[in-house]
Amino acid sequence: MRGVDTCLKLNLTSSPQPQLNLVEGEDDEGLVEKLHRLSSENKRLTETLSHMCESYNVLQNQLKQFMISSSNYPDEMDHLITPQSQSRKRKATDHDDHKTYNNNMYGVNTSTISTSDHQEESYKKATKVSTVLVRTQPSDTSLYVRDGYQWRKYGQKVTRDNPSPRAYFKCSYAPTCPVKKKVQRSIEDPRVLVATYEGEHNHGCQVRLGSVGHCEEAQVGSSRLPNQLQNSIFNQFLVQQLATSFTTDPNFTAALASAISGSTILRPT
DNA sequence: CGAGTTTGACCAGCGC
DNA sequence: GCGCTGGTCAAACTCG
């Protein structure tokens, strides 16, 4: 999301001889009015996006502090660890020998680290893992999660612990982007898509003007997780959705409007 | 025709 | 060493 320029740069004061295709029955005044309307809407959307990004950064800092103050979660939450973290890892990278990941369903990476600070830093950068749950329409059987980035599917597998196939995606927006995504339907609720992101994008978010598609909502955890943490993750989801949908979806718009009305982003009940 | 998807084959880690 | 499994590759295919 960083560095996204959503401004359409509609210059209404200059260009006295605009090359506009006039619609039949529409005069210059109508067009200018339309441009003004679009410009103000664009400005409003830009402000909304800025607001969202600010809130996200604030809550991300709060989450960071929370993670520092409470080094691990209660044992009772162990059953919520995603299948990915429970299953065997095919590859033991240079750092895998020194780390174990507890990647829970809240999209929070609570890794246990025994490496040196330097190794820890480079590993974090290389393999940041997060999980997002997205509820879909019951009729929707696809494995696509719209998150603002462009993905290329490179494989699909049926895994042992889940009858639903797992799809493998690479970020295709930037050729050098190392981010990978795995998407699989939840074994408990087939309407829920579990998207696991590995790595960090080395480019900005690809903003697309489109509908929110099959995404109805994000499930960001149970009530046992502190609200601060849940809100932060929901905020992250909202920012992602904002990038993909803007205001074309009325439900999303309503949720967004209610979310940004307060000082923090609140998770819908 | 290029970009993206599908899908069977292959690779490599892990447990026995 | 062998079999199981998850992850990746790449040729064939589809679609705009």
mmCIF file of C-alpha atoms (C1' of nucleotides) in Angstrom:
data_model
loop_
_atom_site.group_PDB
_atom_site.id
_atom_site.type_symbol
_atom_site.label_atom_id
_atom_site.label_comp_id
_atom_site.label_asym_id
_atom_site.label_seq_id
_atom_site.Cartn_x
_atom_site.Cartn_y
_atom_site.Cartn_z
ATOM 1 C CA MET A 1 0.000 0.000 0.000
ATOM 2 C CA ARG A 2 2.911 2.273 0.559
ATOM 3 C CA GLY A 3 3.472 4.894 -2.056
ATOM 4 C CA VAL A 4 0.250 4.281 -3.904
ATOM 5 C CA ASP A 5 -0.683 7.275 -5.934
ATOM 6 C CA THR A 6 -4.407 7.214 -6.347
ATOM 7 C CA CYS A 7 -4.670 10.733 -7.660
ATOM 8 C CA LEU A 8 -6.065 10.906 -11.161
ATOM 9 C CA LYS A 9 -4.494 14.339 -11.554
ATOM 10 C CA LEU A 10 -7.519 15.868 -13.186
ATOM 11 C CA ASN A 11 -6.412 19.310 -14.171
ATOM 12 C CA LEU A 12 -9.503 21.421 -14.515
ATOM 13 C CA THR A 13 -7.945 24.842 -14.697
ATOM 14 C CA SER A 14 -5.562 24.469 -17.583
ATOM 15 C CA SER A 15 -5.887 23.162 -21.139
ATOM 16 C CA PRO A 16 -8.236 25.666 -22.625
ATOM 17 C CA GLN A 17 -8.633 23.506 -25.729
ATOM 18 C CA PRO A 18 -9.483 20.098 -24.289
ATOM 19 C CA GLN A 19 -9.659 17.168 -26.687
ATOM 20 C CA LEU A 20 -12.867 15.782 -25.272
ATOM 21 C CA ASN A 21 -15.265 13.550 -27.048
ATOM 22 C CA LEU A 22 -18.585 15.168 -26.452
ATOM 23 C CA VAL A 23 -21.503 12.922 -25.844
ATOM 24 C CA GLU A 24 -24.484 13.849 -27.902
ATOM 25 C CA GLY A 25 -26.565 16.391 -26.038
ATOM 26 C CA GLU A 26 -23.842 17.126 -23.533
ATOM 27 C CA ASP A 27 -22.246 20.560 -23.566
ATOM 28 C CA ASP A 28 -18.950 21.829 -22.167
ATOM 29 C CA GLU A 29 -20.563 22.908 -18.910
ATOM 30 C CA GLY A 30 -21.920 19.439 -18.317
ATOM 31 C CA LEU A 31 -18.538 17.924 -18.901
ATOM 32 C CA VAL A 32 -16.802 20.385 -16.635
ATOM 33 C CA GLU A 33 -19.334 19.680 -13.956
ATOM 34 C CA LYS A 34 -18.783 15.980 -14.408
ATOM 35 C CA LEU A 35 -15.035 16.464 -14.168
ATOM 36 C CA HIS A 36 -15.436 18.490 -11.004
ATOM 37 C CA ARG A 37 -17.584 15.764 -9.529
ATOM 38 C CA LEU A 38 -15.031 13.108 -10.445
ATOM 39 C CA SER A 39 -12.247 15.245 -9.074
ATOM 40 C CA SER A 40 -13.955 15.732 -5.719
ATOM 41 C CA GLU A 41 -14.763 12.040 -5.530
ATOM 42 C CA ASN A 42 -11.177 11.241 -6.344
ATOM 43 C CA LYS A 43 -10.020 13.588 -3.620
ATOM 44 C CA ARG A 44 -12.384 11.984 -1.133
ATOM 45 C CA LEU A 45 -11.155 8.499 -2.038
ATOM 46 C CA THR A 46 -7.559 9.604 -1.720
ATOM 47 C CA GLU A 47 -8.234 11.009 1.740
ATOM 48 C CA THR A 48 -10.025 7.828 2.724
ATOM 49 C CA LEU A 49 -7.112 5.727 1.582
ATOM 50 C CA SER A 50 -4.650 7.948 3.434
ATOM 51 C CA HIS A 51 -6.762 7.673 6.559
ATOM 52 C CA MET A 52 -6.824 3.901 6.247
ATOM 53 C CA CYS A 53 -3.083 3.715 5.784
ATOM 54 C CA GLU A 54 -2.482 5.916 8.824
ATOM 55 C CA SER A 55 -4.803 3.805 10.969
ATOM 56 C CA TYR A 56 -3.124 0.694 9.695
ATOM 57 C CA ASN A 57 0.319 1.966 10.607
ATOM 58 C CA VAL A 58 -0.827 3.024 14.074
ATOM 59 C CA LEU A 59 -2.432 -0.321 14.768
ATOM 60 C CA GLN A 60 0.510 -2.192 13.313
ATOM 61 C CA ASN A 61 2.729 -0.443 15.844
ATOM 62 C CA GLN A 62 0.296 -1.335 18.590
ATOM 63 C CA LEU A 63 0.334 -4.931 17.438
ATOM 64 C CA LYS A 64 4.131 -4.924 17.444
ATOM 65 C CA GLN A 65 4.138 -3.689 21.017
ATOM 66 C CA PHE A 66 1.548 -6.246 21.959
ATOM 67 C CA MET A 67 3.616 -9.030 20.418
ATOM 68 C CA ILE A 68 6.657 -7.877 22.362
ATOM 69 C CA SER A 69 4.822 -7.639 25.669
ATOM 70 C CA SER A 70 3.228 -11.079 25.326
ATOM 71 C CA SER A 71 5.770 -13.419 23.812
ATOM 72 C CA ASN A 72 3.341 -16.293 23.223
ATOM 73 C CA TYR A 73 -0.313 -17.167 23.194
ATOM 74 C CA PRO A 74 -2.108 -19.494 25.594
ATOM 75 C CA ASP A 75 -1.697 -23.187 24.962
ATOM 76 C CA GLU A 76 -5.418 -23.529 24.342
ATOM 77 C CA MET A 77 -4.978 -21.747 21.031
ATOM 78 C CA ASP A 78 -2.691 -24.412 19.643
ATOM 79 C CA HIS A 79 -5.535 -26.125 17.820
ATOM 80 C CA LEU A 80 -6.054 -23.023 15.736
ATOM 81 C CA ILE A 81 -2.687 -23.323 14.055
ATOM 82 C CA THR A 82 -3.115 -23.624 10.323
ATOM 83 C CA PRO A 83 -2.589 -27.001 8.650
ATOM 84 C CA GLN A 84 0.334 -25.535 6.777
ATOM 85 C CA SER A 85 2.299 -25.101 9.952
ATOM 86 C CA GLN A 86 1.336 -28.502 11.214
ATOM 87 C CA SER A 87 2.229 -30.379 8.131
ATOM 88 C CA ARG A 88 5.713 -31.430 7.305
ATOM 89 C CA LYS A 89 7.893 -28.946 5.536
ATOM 90 C CA ARG A 90 9.331 -30.239 2.349
ATOM 91 C CA LYS A 91 12.242 -27.897 2.338
ATOM 92 C CA ALA A 92 14.534 -27.086 5.210
ATOM 93 C CA THR A 93 16.120 -23.822 4.216
ATOM 94 C CA ASP A 94 19.274 -22.477 5.784
ATOM 95 C CA HIS A 95 17.198 -21.036 8.545
ATOM 96 C CA ASP A 96 14.564 -23.696 8.974
ATOM 97 C CA ASP A 97 16.913 -25.715 11.093
ATOM 98 C CA HIS A 98 16.884 -23.012 13.694
ATOM 99 C CA LYS A 99 13.284 -21.934 13.686
ATOM 100 C CA THR A 100 9.839 -23.298 14.264
ATOM 101 C CA TYR A 101 6.796 -21.405 13.131
ATOM 102 C CA ASN A 102 3.489 -21.093 14.915
ATOM 103 C CA ASN A 103 1.443 -19.548 12.205
ATOM 104 C CA ASN A 104 -2.028 -19.121 13.583
ATOM 105 C CA MET A 105 -5.238 -18.251 11.828
ATOM 106 C CA TYR A 106 -5.073 -14.612 12.798
ATOM 107 C CA GLY A 107 -2.403 -13.897 10.283
ATOM 108 C CA VAL A 108 0.110 -13.348 13.015
ATOM 109 C CA ASN A 109 3.465 -14.935 12.771
ATOM 110 C CA THR A 110 4.516 -15.993 16.240
ATOM 111 C CA SER A 111 7.785 -17.609 15.426
ATOM 112 C CA THR A 112 10.152 -19.044 17.969
ATOM 113 C CA ILE A 113 13.641 -17.972 17.077
ATOM 114 C CA SER A 114 16.978 -19.225 18.235
ATOM 115 C CA THR A 115 19.196 -17.633 15.643
ATOM 116 C CA SER A 116 21.493 -14.688 15.974
ATOM 117 C CA ASP A 117 20.042 -11.222 15.509
ATOM 118 C CA HIS A 118 21.524 -10.953 12.063
ATOM 119 C CA GLN A 119 20.102 -14.262 10.928
ATOM 120 C CA GLU A 120 16.791 -13.407 12.500
ATOM 121 C CA GLU A 121 16.603 -10.144 10.632
ATOM 122 C CA SER A 122 17.413 -11.620 7.246
ATOM 123 C CA TYR A 123 15.089 -14.531 7.792
ATOM 124 C CA LYS A 124 12.195 -12.322 8.781
ATOM 125 C CA LYS A 125 12.684 -10.309 5.647
ATOM 126 C CA ALA A 126 12.923 -13.371 3.456
ATOM 127 C CA THR A 127 10.050 -15.443 4.754
ATOM 128 C CA LYS A 128 7.435 -13.285 6.381
ATOM 129 C CA VAL A 129 4.340 -15.486 6.568
ATOM 130 C CA SER A 130 0.784 -14.370 7.093
ATOM 131 C CA THR A 131 -2.593 -16.019 6.763
ATOM 132 C CA VAL A 132 -5.860 -14.406 5.706
ATOM 133 C CA LEU A 133 -9.273 -16.033 5.835
ATOM 134 C CA VAL A 134 -11.862 -14.931 3.307
ATOM 135 C CA ARG A 135 -15.451 -16.060 3.253
ATOM 136 C CA THR A 136 -16.858 -16.633 -0.208
ATOM 137 C CA GLN A 137 -20.251 -17.172 -1.738
ATOM 138 C CA PRO A 138 -21.448 -20.765 -1.259
ATOM 139 C CA SER A 139 -21.706 -21.119 -5.032
ATOM 140 C CA ASP A 140 -18.178 -19.895 -5.566
ATOM 141 C CA THR A 141 -15.790 -22.813 -5.925
ATOM 142 C CA SER A 142 -12.780 -20.925 -7.225
ATOM 143 C CA LEU A 143 -9.529 -20.510 -5.316
ATOM 144 C CA TYR A 144 -8.970 -16.851 -6.037
ATOM 145 C CA VAL A 145 -8.519 -14.201 -3.364
ATOM 146 C CA ARG A 146 -8.470 -10.617 -4.588
ATOM 147 C CA ASP A 147 -5.912 -8.748 -2.568
ATOM 148 C CA GLY A 148 -4.713 -6.005 -4.877
ATOM 149 C CA TYR A 149 -1.764 -7.892 -6.312
ATOM 150 C CA GLN A 150 -1.428 -9.779 -9.545
ATOM 151 C CA TRP A 151 -0.801 -13.498 -9.161
ATOM 152 C CA ARG A 152 0.154 -16.272 -11.533
ATOM 153 C CA LYS A 153 -0.964 -19.746 -10.636
ATOM 154 C CA TYR A 154 1.831 -22.277 -10.996
ATOM 155 C CA GLY A 155 0.414 -25.365 -9.404
ATOM 156 C CA GLN A 156 -2.419 -27.122 -7.666
ATOM 157 C CA LYS A 157 -2.325 -30.060 -5.325
ATOM 158 C CA VAL A 158 -4.701 -32.112 -3.245
ATOM 159 C CA THR A 159 -3.204 -32.401 0.200
ATOM 160 C CA ARG A 160 -3.565 -35.234 2.625
ATOM 161 C CA ASP A 161 -5.402 -33.430 5.386
ATOM 162 C CA ASN A 162 -7.901 -31.545 3.210
ATOM 163 C CA PRO A 163 -10.028 -32.841 0.317
ATOM 164 C CA SER A 164 -10.055 -29.379 -1.198
ATOM 165 C CA PRO A 165 -7.143 -28.721 -3.575
ATOM 166 C CA ARG A 166 -4.471 -26.212 -2.666
ATOM 167 C CA ALA A 167 -3.521 -23.657 -5.319
ATOM 168 C CA TYR A 168 -0.045 -22.172 -5.554
ATOM 169 C CA PHE A 169 0.492 -18.620 -6.783
ATOM 170 C CA LYS A 170 3.496 -16.403 -7.445
ATOM 171 C CA CYS A 171 3.327 -12.636 -7.584
ATOM 172 C CA SER A 172 3.526 -11.702 -11.243
ATOM 173 C CA TYR A 173 3.286 -7.937 -10.837
ATOM 174 C CA ALA A 174 7.049 -7.610 -10.522
ATOM 175 C CA PRO A 175 9.305 -10.265 -12.075
ATOM 176 C CA THR A 176 11.637 -10.198 -9.095
ATOM 177 C CA CYS A 177 8.964 -10.244 -6.421
ATOM 178 C CA PRO A 178 9.593 -13.269 -4.171
ATOM 179 C CA VAL A 179 6.104 -13.443 -2.672
ATOM 180 C CA LYS A 180 4.160 -16.666 -2.931
ATOM 181 C CA LYS A 181 0.607 -17.396 -1.970
ATOM 182 C CA LYS A 182 -1.165 -20.646 -1.163
ATOM 183 C CA VAL A 183 -4.945 -20.778 -1.230
ATOM 184 C CA GLN A 184 -7.025 -23.647 0.065
ATOM 185 C CA ARG A 185 -10.543 -24.000 1.346
ATOM 186 C CA SER A 186 -10.925 -24.484 5.063
ATOM 187 C CA ILE A 187 -11.582 -28.059 6.035
ATOM 188 C CA GLU A 188 -14.004 -26.858 8.717
ATOM 189 C CA ASP A 189 -15.931 -24.424 6.527
ATOM 190 C CA PRO A 190 -15.589 -24.918 2.756
ATOM 191 C CA ARG A 191 -16.947 -21.409 2.197
ATOM 192 C CA VAL A 192 -13.823 -19.993 3.781
ATOM 193 C CA LEU A 193 -10.664 -19.595 1.727
ATOM 194 C CA VAL A 194 -7.398 -19.757 3.631
ATOM 195 C CA ALA A 195 -4.739 -17.685 1.880
ATOM 196 C CA THR A 196 -1.183 -18.039 3.139
ATOM 197 C CA TYR A 197 1.286 -15.388 2.028
ATOM 198 C CA GLU A 198 5.026 -16.038 2.174
ATOM 199 C CA GLY A 199 7.547 -13.259 1.818
ATOM 200 C CA GLU A 200 7.184 -9.550 1.283
ATOM 201 C CA HIS A 201 6.423 -7.663 -1.905
ATOM 202 C CA ASN A 202 9.343 -5.607 -3.174
ATOM 203 C CA HIS A 203 7.018 -3.270 -5.051
ATOM 204 C CA GLY A 204 3.898 -1.254 -4.393
ATOM 205 C CA CYS A 205 0.365 -2.582 -4.314
ATOM 206 C CA GLN A 206 -1.266 -2.821 -7.683
ATOM 207 C CA VAL A 207 -4.404 -0.763 -7.310
ATOM 208 C CA ARG A 208 -7.226 -1.947 -9.487
ATOM 209 C CA LEU A 209 -10.609 -0.395 -9.938
ATOM 210 C CA GLY A 210 -12.902 -3.333 -9.727
ATOM 211 C CA SER A 211 -15.549 -4.911 -7.605
ATOM 212 C CA VAL A 212 -14.820 -6.746 -4.442
ATOM 213 C CA GLY A 213 -15.884 -9.909 -6.233
ATOM 214 C CA HIS A 214 -16.619 -12.978 -4.234
ATOM 215 C CA CYS A 215 -15.135 -11.623 -1.039
ATOM 216 C CA GLU A 216 -17.844 -10.990 1.489
ATOM 217 C CA GLU A 217 -15.829 -10.542 4.625
ATOM 218 C CA ALA A 218 -12.689 -11.526 6.393
ATOM 219 C CA GLN A 219 -12.671 -13.656 9.461
ATOM 220 C CA VAL A 220 -9.897 -12.434 11.596
ATOM 221 C CA GLY A 221 -9.923 -14.578 14.622
ATOM 222 C CA SER A 222 -11.897 -15.668 17.588
ATOM 223 C CA SER A 223 -13.151 -13.639 20.489
ATOM 224 C CA ARG A 224 -10.358 -15.010 22.605
ATOM 225 C CA LEU A 225 -7.818 -12.894 20.808
ATOM 226 C CA PRO A 226 -7.450 -9.391 22.229
ATOM 227 C CA ASN A 227 -9.552 -6.865 20.352
ATOM 228 C CA GLN A 228 -6.522 -4.742 19.674
ATOM 229 C CA LEU A 229 -4.930 -7.568 17.746
ATOM 230 C CA GLN A 230 -8.109 -8.534 15.905
ATOM 231 C CA ASN A 231 -8.737 -4.965 14.878
ATOM 232 C CA SER A 232 -5.245 -4.598 13.562
ATOM 233 C CA ILE A 233 -5.562 -7.637 11.337
ATOM 234 C CA PHE A 234 -8.992 -6.604 10.151
ATOM 235 C CA ASN A 235 -7.556 -3.208 9.413
ATOM 236 C CA GLN A 236 -4.900 -4.839 7.258
ATOM 237 C CA PHE A 237 -7.605 -6.720 5.399
ATOM 238 C CA LEU A 238 -9.600 -3.531 4.908
ATOM 239 C CA VAL A 239 -6.606 -1.775 3.426
ATOM 240 C CA GLN A 240 -6.132 -4.665 1.035
ATOM 241 C CA GLN A 241 -9.782 -4.627 0.088
ATOM 242 C CA LEU A 242 -9.724 -0.876 -0.325
ATOM 243 C CA ALA A 243 -6.964 -1.263 -2.846
ATOM 244 C CA THR A 244 -8.960 -3.755 -4.858
ATOM 245 C CA SER A 245 -12.494 -2.513 -4.610
ATOM 246 C CA PHE A 246 -12.611 1.192 -3.799
ATOM 247 C CA THR A 247 -16.249 2.134 -3.547
ATOM 248 C CA THR A 248 -17.857 -0.023 -6.182
ATOM 249 C CA ASP A 249 -19.266 -2.494 -3.703
ATOM 250 C CA PRO A 250 -22.039 -1.026 -1.511
ATOM 251 C CA ASN A 251 -21.494 -3.482 1.339
ATOM 252 C CA PHE A 252 -17.809 -2.766 1.429
ATOM 253 C CA THR A 253 -18.417 0.955 1.244
ATOM 254 C CA ALA A 254 -20.742 0.774 4.222
ATOM 255 C CA ALA A 255 -18.256 -1.266 6.217
ATOM 256 C CA LEU A 256 -15.470 1.086 5.254
ATOM 257 C CA ALA A 257 -17.471 4.183 6.140
ATOM 258 C CA SER A 258 -18.330 2.773 9.532
ATOM 259 C CA ALA A 259 -14.788 1.588 10.062
ATOM 260 C CA ILE A 260 -13.103 4.902 9.456
ATOM 261 C CA SER A 261 -15.600 6.965 11.403
ATOM 262 C CA GLY A 262 -13.772 6.298 14.669
ATOM 263 C CA SER A 263 -10.189 6.698 15.678
ATOM 264 C CA THR A 264 -9.515 3.017 15.220
ATOM 265 C CA ILE A 265 -10.735 0.491 12.720
ATOM 266 C CA LEU A 266 -13.297 -1.759 14.265
ATOM 267 C CA ARG A 267 -14.003 -5.298 13.325
ATOM 268 C CA PRO A 268 -17.646 -6.007 12.447
ATOM 269 C CA THR A 269 -19.390 -8.345 14.840
ATOM 270 C "C1'" DC B 1 0.095 -14.106 -30.241
ATOM 271 C "C1'" DG B 2 1.071 -13.366 -25.541
ATOM 272 C "C1'" DA B 3 -0.318 -14.105 -20.911
ATOM 273 C "C1'" DG B 4 -2.364 -16.964 -17.732
ATOM 274 C "C1'" DT B 5 -4.150 -21.674 -16.334
ATOM 275 C "C1'" DT B 6 -4.184 -26.664 -16.086
ATOM 276 C "C1'" DT B 7 -2.203 -30.835 -14.895
ATOM 277 C "C1'" DG B 8 0.905 -34.732 -14.935
ATOM 278 C "C1'" DA B 9 5.669 -35.449 -13.909
ATOM 279 C "C1'" DC B 10 9.362 -34.661 -11.191
ATOM 280 C "C1'" DC B 11 12.105 -33.263 -7.042
ATOM 281 C "C1'" DA B 12 13.342 -33.367 -2.336
ATOM 282 C "C1'" DG B 13 12.374 -33.659 2.796
ATOM 283 C "C1'" DC B 14 10.862 -36.674 6.275
ATOM 284 C "C1'" DG B 15 9.525 -40.871 8.859
ATOM 285 C "C1'" DC B 16 9.956 -45.627 9.143
ATOM 286 C "C1'" DG C 1 16.485 -47.398 0.993
ATOM 287 C "C1'" DC C 2 11.654 -46.826 0.307
ATOM 288 C "C1'" DG C 3 7.294 -44.743 0.283
ATOM 289 C "C1'" DC C 4 4.578 -40.779 1.319
ATOM 290 C "C1'" DT C 5 3.890 -36.090 0.820
ATOM 291 C "C1'" DG C 6 4.168 -31.082 -0.330
ATOM 292 C "C1'" DG C 7 6.116 -28.030 -3.561
ATOM 293 C "C1'" DT C 8 7.640 -26.850 -8.228
ATOM 294 C "C1'" DC C 9 8.289 -27.327 -13.158
ATOM 295 C "C1'" DA C 10 6.946 -27.120 -17.779
ATOM 296 C "C1'" DA C 11 4.378 -28.574 -21.845
ATOM 297 C "C1'" DA C 12 -0.143 -28.273 -23.450
ATOM 298 C "C1'" DC C 13 -4.054 -25.746 -23.452
ATOM 299 C "C1'" DT C 14 -7.327 -21.689 -23.132
ATOM 300 C "C1'" DC C 15 -8.697 -17.126 -23.705
ATOM 301 C "C1'" DG C 16 -8.893 -12.317 -24.939
#
